[in-house]
Amino acid sequence: MSIGLSQTLHAQVGFRLGAHLGTARAKSQSSGFIVFDTGTKIGLSFTFFAETGNEKVKFQPELNYIQKGYTTRQFNGSARNTITYLDVPLLVKVNVAHGNNTTFYLLSGITPGYGLSGRGKANGQTDKLDWDREGFRRFDFGIPLGASVNMASPIGALVLDARYHFGI
């Protein structure tokens, strides 16, 4: 004899095109004070994802090509750094409310990433990023927190997703 619970799992795959708003902050190793703070840079984000789970909890692994970066002001103008990463977010989505053809989720997880390339542009000149010399990490890791709204539409689900990525 066996007693158990059964839950139907639904799976879907898809892609998402979005924008990444990036900033950077650096602290002095000796004093702990912020010595470097930047402006926002907008980058492109293209993601393939899969989603599986039940109506309450879903697991969503992703493969994300993302342009991170920041802008800085200098005495003679501004500079912009763009760093392209391949991120692999592993997310858990929890259904917190369900309405008429609309579902609200909270999400979190981990995001390992690998830096593919980078470039800096200042005073009309573009330079390739030297990972070691400039102190950038090729391997990245973070914890995303966010919310998602899924709405039914005639062509499929429309998803609005907002996340904050805590870099570690």
Short mmCIF file of N, CA, C and O in Angstrom, two decimals, residues 50-147:
data_model
loop_
_atom_site.label_atom_id
_atom_site.label_comp_id
_atom_site.label_asym_id
_atom_site.label_seq_id
_atom_site.Cartn_x
_atom_site.Cartn_y
_atom_site.Cartn_z
N ALA A 50 13.70 28.04 -19.58
CA ALA A 50 12.77 26.92 -19.43
C ALA A 50 12.10 27.10 -18.09
O ALA A 50 12.66 27.68 -17.17
N GLU A 51 10.87 26.63 -17.99
CA GLU A 51 10.15 26.76 -16.74
C GLU A 51 9.37 25.48 -16.50
O GLU A 51 8.69 24.99 -17.39
N THR A 52 9.52 24.96 -15.30
CA THR A 52 8.78 23.75 -14.93
C THR A 52 8.31 23.88 -13.49
O THR A 52 8.90 24.62 -12.71
N GLY A 53 7.27 23.17 -13.19
CA GLY A 53 6.74 23.21 -11.82
C GLY A 53 5.25 23.09 -11.82
O GLY A 53 4.63 22.68 -12.81
N ASN A 54 4.65 23.47 -10.71
CA ASN A 54 3.19 23.42 -10.59
C ASN A 54 2.66 24.85 -10.50
O ASN A 54 3.40 25.80 -10.73
N GLU A 55 1.40 24.99 -10.14
CA GLU A 55 0.80 26.32 -10.11
C GLU A 55 1.34 27.21 -9.00
O GLU A 55 1.28 28.43 -9.08
N LYS A 56 1.89 26.63 -7.95
CA LYS A 56 2.39 27.41 -6.81
C LYS A 56 3.88 27.74 -6.89
O LYS A 56 4.30 28.85 -6.58
N VAL A 57 4.71 26.77 -7.29
CA VAL A 57 6.16 26.96 -7.30
C VAL A 57 6.72 26.48 -8.64
O VAL A 57 6.37 25.39 -9.11
N LYS A 58 7.59 27.29 -9.23
CA LYS A 58 8.22 26.94 -10.51
C LYS A 58 9.73 27.09 -10.40
O LYS A 58 10.23 27.93 -9.65
N PHE A 59 10.44 26.26 -11.16
CA PHE A 59 11.90 26.37 -11.29
C PHE A 59 12.15 26.89 -12.69
O PHE A 59 11.60 26.39 -13.67
N GLN A 60 13.01 27.94 -12.80
CA GLN A 60 13.27 28.56 -14.09
C GLN A 60 14.77 28.74 -14.32
O GLN A 60 15.34 29.75 -13.92
N PRO A 61 15.43 27.78 -14.99
CA PRO A 61 16.81 28.00 -15.39
C PRO A 61 16.85 28.85 -16.67
O PRO A 61 15.94 28.77 -17.50
N GLU A 62 17.89 29.66 -16.80
CA GLU A 62 18.01 30.55 -17.96
C GLU A 62 19.44 30.55 -18.49
O GLU A 62 20.39 30.23 -17.78
N LEU A 63 19.57 30.93 -19.74
CA LEU A 63 20.86 31.21 -20.37
C LEU A 63 20.75 32.63 -20.90
O LEU A 63 19.93 32.91 -21.79
N ASN A 64 21.54 33.55 -20.34
CA ASN A 64 21.35 34.98 -20.54
C ASN A 64 22.61 35.63 -21.10
O ASN A 64 23.65 35.64 -20.45
N TYR A 65 22.51 36.19 -22.30
CA TYR A 65 23.57 37.02 -22.89
C TYR A 65 23.23 38.44 -22.47
O TYR A 65 22.18 38.97 -22.83
N ILE A 66 24.13 39.06 -21.68
CA ILE A 66 23.78 40.35 -21.08
C ILE A 66 24.95 41.33 -21.13
O ILE A 66 26.09 40.95 -20.91
N GLN A 67 24.64 42.57 -21.46
CA GLN A 67 25.64 43.64 -21.46
C GLN A 67 25.52 44.41 -20.16
O GLN A 67 24.53 45.10 -19.92
N LYS A 68 26.53 44.26 -19.32
CA LYS A 68 26.58 45.00 -18.06
C LYS A 68 27.56 46.16 -18.26
O LYS A 68 28.31 46.20 -19.23
N GLY A 69 27.57 47.08 -17.33
CA GLY A 69 28.52 48.18 -17.45
C GLY A 69 28.11 49.38 -16.63
O GLY A 69 27.21 49.31 -15.80
N TYR A 70 28.78 50.49 -16.91
CA TYR A 70 28.53 51.72 -16.15
C TYR A 70 29.13 52.89 -16.91
O TYR A 70 29.89 52.73 -17.85
N THR A 71 28.75 54.09 -16.49
CA THR A 71 29.33 55.32 -17.02
C THR A 71 29.97 56.10 -15.89
O THR A 71 29.57 56.00 -14.74
N THR A 72 31.00 56.87 -16.22
CA THR A 72 31.65 57.73 -15.25
C THR A 72 31.86 59.11 -15.87
O THR A 72 31.99 59.24 -17.09
N ARG A 73 31.92 60.11 -15.03
CA ARG A 73 32.25 61.46 -15.48
C ARG A 73 33.73 61.71 -15.21
O ARG A 73 34.24 61.34 -14.15
N GLN A 74 34.37 62.31 -16.19
CA GLN A 74 35.78 62.66 -16.06
C GLN A 74 35.92 64.16 -16.26
O GLN A 74 34.98 64.84 -16.65
N PHE A 75 37.12 64.68 -16.02
CA PHE A 75 37.35 66.11 -16.17
C PHE A 75 37.06 66.59 -17.59
O PHE A 75 36.52 67.66 -17.79
N ASN A 76 37.38 65.77 -18.57
CA ASN A 76 37.24 66.19 -19.96
C ASN A 76 36.11 65.45 -20.68
O ASN A 76 36.14 65.28 -21.88
N GLY A 77 35.10 64.98 -19.97
CA GLY A 77 33.98 64.30 -20.61
C GLY A 77 33.50 63.12 -19.77
O GLY A 77 33.64 63.10 -18.56
N SER A 78 32.97 62.13 -20.46
CA SER A 78 32.49 60.95 -19.76
C SER A 78 33.10 59.70 -20.38
O SER A 78 33.62 59.73 -21.50
N ALA A 79 33.04 58.61 -19.64
CA ALA A 79 33.54 57.33 -20.12
C ALA A 79 32.44 56.29 -19.92
O ALA A 79 31.63 56.39 -19.01
N ARG A 80 32.44 55.29 -20.79
CA ARG A 80 31.44 54.24 -20.72
C ARG A 80 32.13 52.89 -20.87
O ARG A 80 32.90 52.67 -21.79
N ASN A 81 31.87 51.99 -19.92
CA ASN A 81 32.41 50.63 -19.98
C ASN A 81 31.26 49.65 -20.20
O ASN A 81 30.24 49.73 -19.52
N THR A 82 31.44 48.74 -21.16
CA THR A 82 30.46 47.71 -21.45
C THR A 82 31.14 46.36 -21.32
O THR A 82 32.16 46.12 -21.96
N ILE A 83 30.57 45.50 -20.49
CA ILE A 83 31.13 44.17 -20.27
C ILE A 83 30.04 43.15 -20.59
O ILE A 83 28.95 43.21 -20.02
N THR A 84 30.33 42.24 -21.50
CA THR A 84 29.36 41.24 -21.93
C THR A 84 29.58 39.95 -21.17
O THR A 84 30.69 39.43 -21.13
N TYR A 85 28.51 39.45 -20.56
CA TYR A 85 28.56 38.22 -19.76
C TYR A 85 27.60 37.18 -20.32
O TYR A 85 26.58 37.53 -20.93
N LEU A 86 27.90 35.94 -20.05
CA LEU A 86 26.98 34.84 -20.24
C LEU A 86 26.59 34.39 -18.84
O LEU A 86 27.40 33.83 -18.11
N ASP A 87 25.36 34.73 -18.42
CA ASP A 87 24.86 34.40 -17.08
C ASP A 87 23.96 33.17 -17.16
O ASP A 87 23.31 32.94 -18.19
N VAL A 88 23.91 32.41 -16.08
CA VAL A 88 23.05 31.23 -15.99
C VAL A 88 22.21 31.34 -14.70
O VAL A 88 22.51 30.69 -13.70
N PRO A 89 21.16 32.18 -14.71
CA PRO A 89 20.30 32.29 -13.54
C PRO A 89 19.55 30.97 -13.28
O PRO A 89 19.05 30.35 -14.21
N LEU A 90 19.51 30.57 -12.03
CA LEU A 90 18.74 29.41 -11.58
C LEU A 90 17.73 29.93 -10.56
O LEU A 90 18.10 30.23 -9.42
N LEU A 91 16.49 30.08 -10.98
CA LEU A 91 15.49 30.81 -10.20
C LEU A 91 14.37 29.92 -9.69
O LEU A 91 13.97 28.96 -10.35
N VAL A 92 13.82 30.30 -8.55
CA VAL A 92 12.60 29.71 -8.02
C VAL A 92 11.56 30.82 -8.01
O VAL A 92 11.80 31.92 -7.50
N LYS A 93 10.39 30.54 -8.61
CA LYS A 93 9.29 31.50 -8.68
C LYS A 93 8.14 30.98 -7.82
O LYS A 93 7.72 29.84 -7.97
N VAL A 94 7.63 31.85 -6.95
CA VAL A 94 6.53 31.47 -6.06
C VAL A 94 5.30 32.31 -6.43
O VAL A 94 5.37 33.54 -6.45
N ASN A 95 4.19 31.65 -6.69
CA ASN A 95 2.93 32.30 -7.02
C ASN A 95 2.38 32.95 -5.75
O ASN A 95 2.09 32.27 -4.78
N VAL A 96 2.25 34.27 -5.76
CA VAL A 96 1.75 34.97 -4.58
C VAL A 96 0.32 35.50 -4.76
O VAL A 96 -0.32 35.84 -3.77
N ALA A 97 -0.15 35.57 -5.99
CA ALA A 97 -1.53 36.02 -6.24
C ALA A 97 -1.93 35.60 -7.65
O ALA A 97 -1.12 35.58 -8.57
N HIS A 98 -3.20 35.29 -7.79
CA HIS A 98 -3.72 34.87 -9.08
C HIS A 98 -5.06 35.56 -9.30
O HIS A 98 -5.94 35.50 -8.45
N GLY A 99 -5.19 36.23 -10.43
CA GLY A 99 -6.43 36.93 -10.75
C GLY A 99 -6.98 36.46 -12.08
O GLY A 99 -6.60 35.41 -12.59
N ASN A 100 -7.81 37.25 -12.67
CA ASN A 100 -8.42 36.95 -13.96
C ASN A 100 -7.36 36.98 -15.06
O ASN A 100 -6.98 38.04 -15.52
N ASN A 101 -6.86 35.82 -15.47
CA ASN A 101 -5.84 35.66 -16.51
C ASN A 101 -4.51 36.34 -16.16
O ASN A 101 -3.71 36.64 -17.05
N THR A 102 -4.26 36.62 -14.89
CA THR A 102 -3.03 37.27 -14.46
C THR A 102 -2.49 36.55 -13.22
O THR A 102 -3.25 36.25 -12.30
N THR A 103 -1.18 36.31 -13.21
CA THR A 103 -0.54 35.66 -12.06
C THR A 103 0.66 36.50 -11.64
O THR A 103 1.43 36.94 -12.48
N PHE A 104 0.81 36.70 -10.32
CA PHE A 104 1.93 37.46 -9.76
C PHE A 104 2.89 36.50 -9.06
O PHE A 104 2.46 35.67 -8.27
N TYR A 105 4.18 36.66 -9.34
CA TYR A 105 5.22 35.81 -8.74
C TYR A 105 6.27 36.65 -8.05
O TYR A 105 6.57 37.76 -8.49
N LEU A 106 6.87 36.10 -7.01
CA LEU A 106 8.12 36.60 -6.45
C LEU A 106 9.18 35.58 -6.84
O LEU A 106 8.90 34.38 -6.89
N LEU A 107 10.39 36.03 -7.11
CA LEU A 107 11.43 35.11 -7.55
C LEU A 107 12.77 35.43 -6.93
O LEU A 107 13.05 36.57 -6.57
N SER A 108 13.59 34.39 -6.81
CA SER A 108 14.94 34.52 -6.30
C SER A 108 15.74 33.30 -6.71
O SER A 108 15.17 32.32 -7.18
N GLY A 109 17.03 33.36 -6.52
CA GLY A 109 17.89 32.23 -6.86
C GLY A 109 19.35 32.62 -6.81
O GLY A 109 19.75 33.47 -6.03
N ILE A 110 20.12 31.99 -7.69
CA ILE A 110 21.54 32.32 -7.84
C ILE A 110 21.84 32.55 -9.32
O ILE A 110 21.13 32.03 -10.18
N THR A 111 22.88 33.32 -9.57
CA THR A 111 23.28 33.59 -10.95
C THR A 111 24.79 33.54 -11.09
O THR A 111 25.47 34.52 -10.81
N PRO A 112 25.34 32.40 -11.52
CA PRO A 112 26.75 32.40 -11.91
C PRO A 112 26.88 32.99 -13.31
O PRO A 112 25.95 32.89 -14.12
N GLY A 113 28.02 33.61 -13.59
CA GLY A 113 28.23 34.21 -14.90
C GLY A 113 29.69 34.18 -15.30
O GLY A 113 30.58 34.06 -14.45
N TYR A 114 29.93 34.31 -16.61
CA TYR A 114 31.28 34.32 -17.16
C TYR A 114 31.42 35.49 -18.12
O TYR A 114 30.60 35.66 -19.04
N GLY A 115 32.44 36.31 -17.92
CA GLY A 115 32.69 37.46 -18.77
C GLY A 115 33.24 37.06 -20.12
O GLY A 115 34.28 36.41 -20.20
N LEU A 116 32.54 37.42 -21.19
CA LEU A 116 32.97 37.08 -22.54
C LEU A 116 33.91 38.13 -23.14
O LEU A 116 34.91 37.79 -23.75
N SER A 117 33.54 39.38 -22.97
CA SER A 117 34.35 40.46 -23.55
C SER A 117 34.00 41.77 -22.86
O SER A 117 33.03 41.85 -22.12
N GLY A 118 34.81 42.78 -23.12
CA GLY A 118 34.53 44.09 -22.56
C GLY A 118 35.26 45.17 -23.33
O GLY A 118 36.27 44.91 -23.99
N ARG A 119 34.72 46.37 -23.24
CA ARG A 119 35.36 47.51 -23.90
C ARG A 119 35.02 48.78 -23.14
O ARG A 119 34.00 48.87 -22.48
N GLY A 120 35.93 49.73 -23.24
CA GLY A 120 35.72 51.03 -22.64
C GLY A 120 35.81 52.10 -23.70
O GLY A 120 36.60 51.98 -24.64
N LYS A 121 35.01 53.13 -23.57
CA LYS A 121 35.02 54.21 -24.55
C LYS A 121 35.10 55.53 -23.80
O LYS A 121 34.29 55.81 -22.92
N ALA A 122 36.11 56.33 -24.13
CA ALA A 122 36.29 57.65 -23.53
C ALA A 122 36.93 58.58 -24.56
O ALA A 122 37.84 58.18 -25.29
N ASN A 123 36.44 59.79 -24.63
CA ASN A 123 36.99 60.81 -25.52
C ASN A 123 37.08 60.33 -26.97
O ASN A 123 38.04 60.57 -27.66
N GLY A 124 36.06 59.57 -27.40
CA GLY A 124 36.02 59.09 -28.78
C GLY A 124 36.91 57.90 -29.08
O GLY A 124 36.97 57.45 -30.21
N GLN A 125 37.62 57.40 -28.11
CA GLN A 125 38.52 56.26 -28.32
C GLN A 125 37.97 55.03 -27.59
O GLN A 125 37.56 55.11 -26.44
N THR A 126 37.99 53.88 -28.28
CA THR A 126 37.50 52.63 -27.70
C THR A 126 38.67 51.69 -27.46
O THR A 126 39.51 51.50 -28.34
N ASP A 127 38.73 51.13 -26.27
CA ASP A 127 39.79 50.18 -25.89
C ASP A 127 39.17 48.88 -25.43
O ASP A 127 38.14 48.87 -24.75
N LYS A 128 39.84 47.76 -25.77
CA LYS A 128 39.40 46.44 -25.32
C LYS A 128 39.76 46.28 -23.84
O LYS A 128 40.80 46.73 -23.39
N LEU A 129 38.90 45.60 -23.10
CA LEU A 129 39.10 45.39 -21.67
C LEU A 129 40.22 44.38 -21.43
O LEU A 129 40.23 43.30 -22.00
N ASP A 130 41.16 44.76 -20.57
CA ASP A 130 42.21 43.85 -20.11
C ASP A 130 41.79 43.39 -18.71
O ASP A 130 41.93 44.12 -17.73
N TRP A 131 41.22 42.18 -18.62
CA TRP A 131 40.61 41.69 -17.39
C TRP A 131 41.56 41.75 -16.19
O TRP A 131 41.19 42.20 -15.13
N ASP A 132 42.78 41.29 -16.36
CA ASP A 132 43.72 41.22 -15.24
C ASP A 132 44.26 42.60 -14.85
O ASP A 132 44.29 42.96 -13.68
N ARG A 133 44.69 43.37 -15.82
CA ARG A 133 45.31 44.67 -15.53
C ARG A 133 44.32 45.64 -14.90
O ARG A 133 44.66 46.40 -14.01
N GLU A 134 43.05 45.58 -15.33
CA GLU A 134 42.07 46.55 -14.86
C GLU A 134 41.27 46.06 -13.65
O GLU A 134 40.40 46.77 -13.15
N GLY A 135 41.54 44.85 -13.18
CA GLY A 135 40.93 44.36 -11.95
C GLY A 135 39.49 43.88 -12.07
O GLY A 135 38.79 43.79 -11.08
N PHE A 136 39.04 43.59 -13.27
CA PHE A 136 37.69 43.06 -13.45
C PHE A 136 37.69 41.55 -13.27
O PHE A 136 38.65 40.87 -13.62
N ARG A 137 36.59 41.03 -12.74
CA ARG A 137 36.47 39.58 -12.55
C ARG A 137 35.80 38.97 -13.78
O ARG A 137 34.74 39.40 -14.19
N ARG A 138 36.40 37.94 -14.30
CA ARG A 138 35.80 37.23 -15.42
C ARG A 138 34.64 36.37 -14.93
O ARG A 138 33.63 36.23 -15.60
N PHE A 139 34.79 35.75 -13.75
CA PHE A 139 33.71 34.96 -13.17
C PHE A 139 32.90 35.86 -12.25
O PHE A 139 33.45 36.57 -11.43
N ASP A 140 31.60 35.80 -12.41
CA ASP A 140 30.69 36.65 -11.65
C ASP A 140 29.68 35.76 -10.93
O ASP A 140 29.38 34.66 -11.38
N PHE A 141 29.18 36.23 -9.81
CA PHE A 141 28.17 35.48 -9.08
C PHE A 141 27.26 36.48 -8.37
O PHE A 141 27.72 37.49 -7.87
N GLY A 142 25.98 36.19 -8.37
CA GLY A 142 25.05 37.09 -7.72
C GLY A 142 23.78 36.41 -7.28
O GLY A 142 23.54 35.23 -7.58
N ILE A 143 22.97 37.19 -6.57
CA ILE A 143 21.68 36.72 -6.08
C ILE A 143 20.61 37.67 -6.62
O ILE A 143 20.59 38.84 -6.23
N PRO A 144 19.78 37.19 -7.52
CA PRO A 144 18.70 38.04 -8.02
C PRO A 144 17.45 37.94 -7.13
O PRO A 144 17.12 36.87 -6.61
N LEU A 145 16.78 39.06 -6.96
CA LEU A 145 15.48 39.13 -6.30
C LEU A 145 14.55 39.89 -7.23
O LEU A 145 14.97 40.88 -7.82
N GLY A 146 13.32 39.43 -7.36
CA GLY A 146 12.45 40.13 -8.28
C GLY A 146 10.99 39.76 -8.15
O GLY A 146 10.59 38.99 -7.28
N ALA A 147 10.23 40.33 -9.08
CA ALA A 147 8.80 40.06 -9.18
C ALA A 147 8.46 39.91 -10.65
O ALA A 147 9.13 40.46 -11.52
#
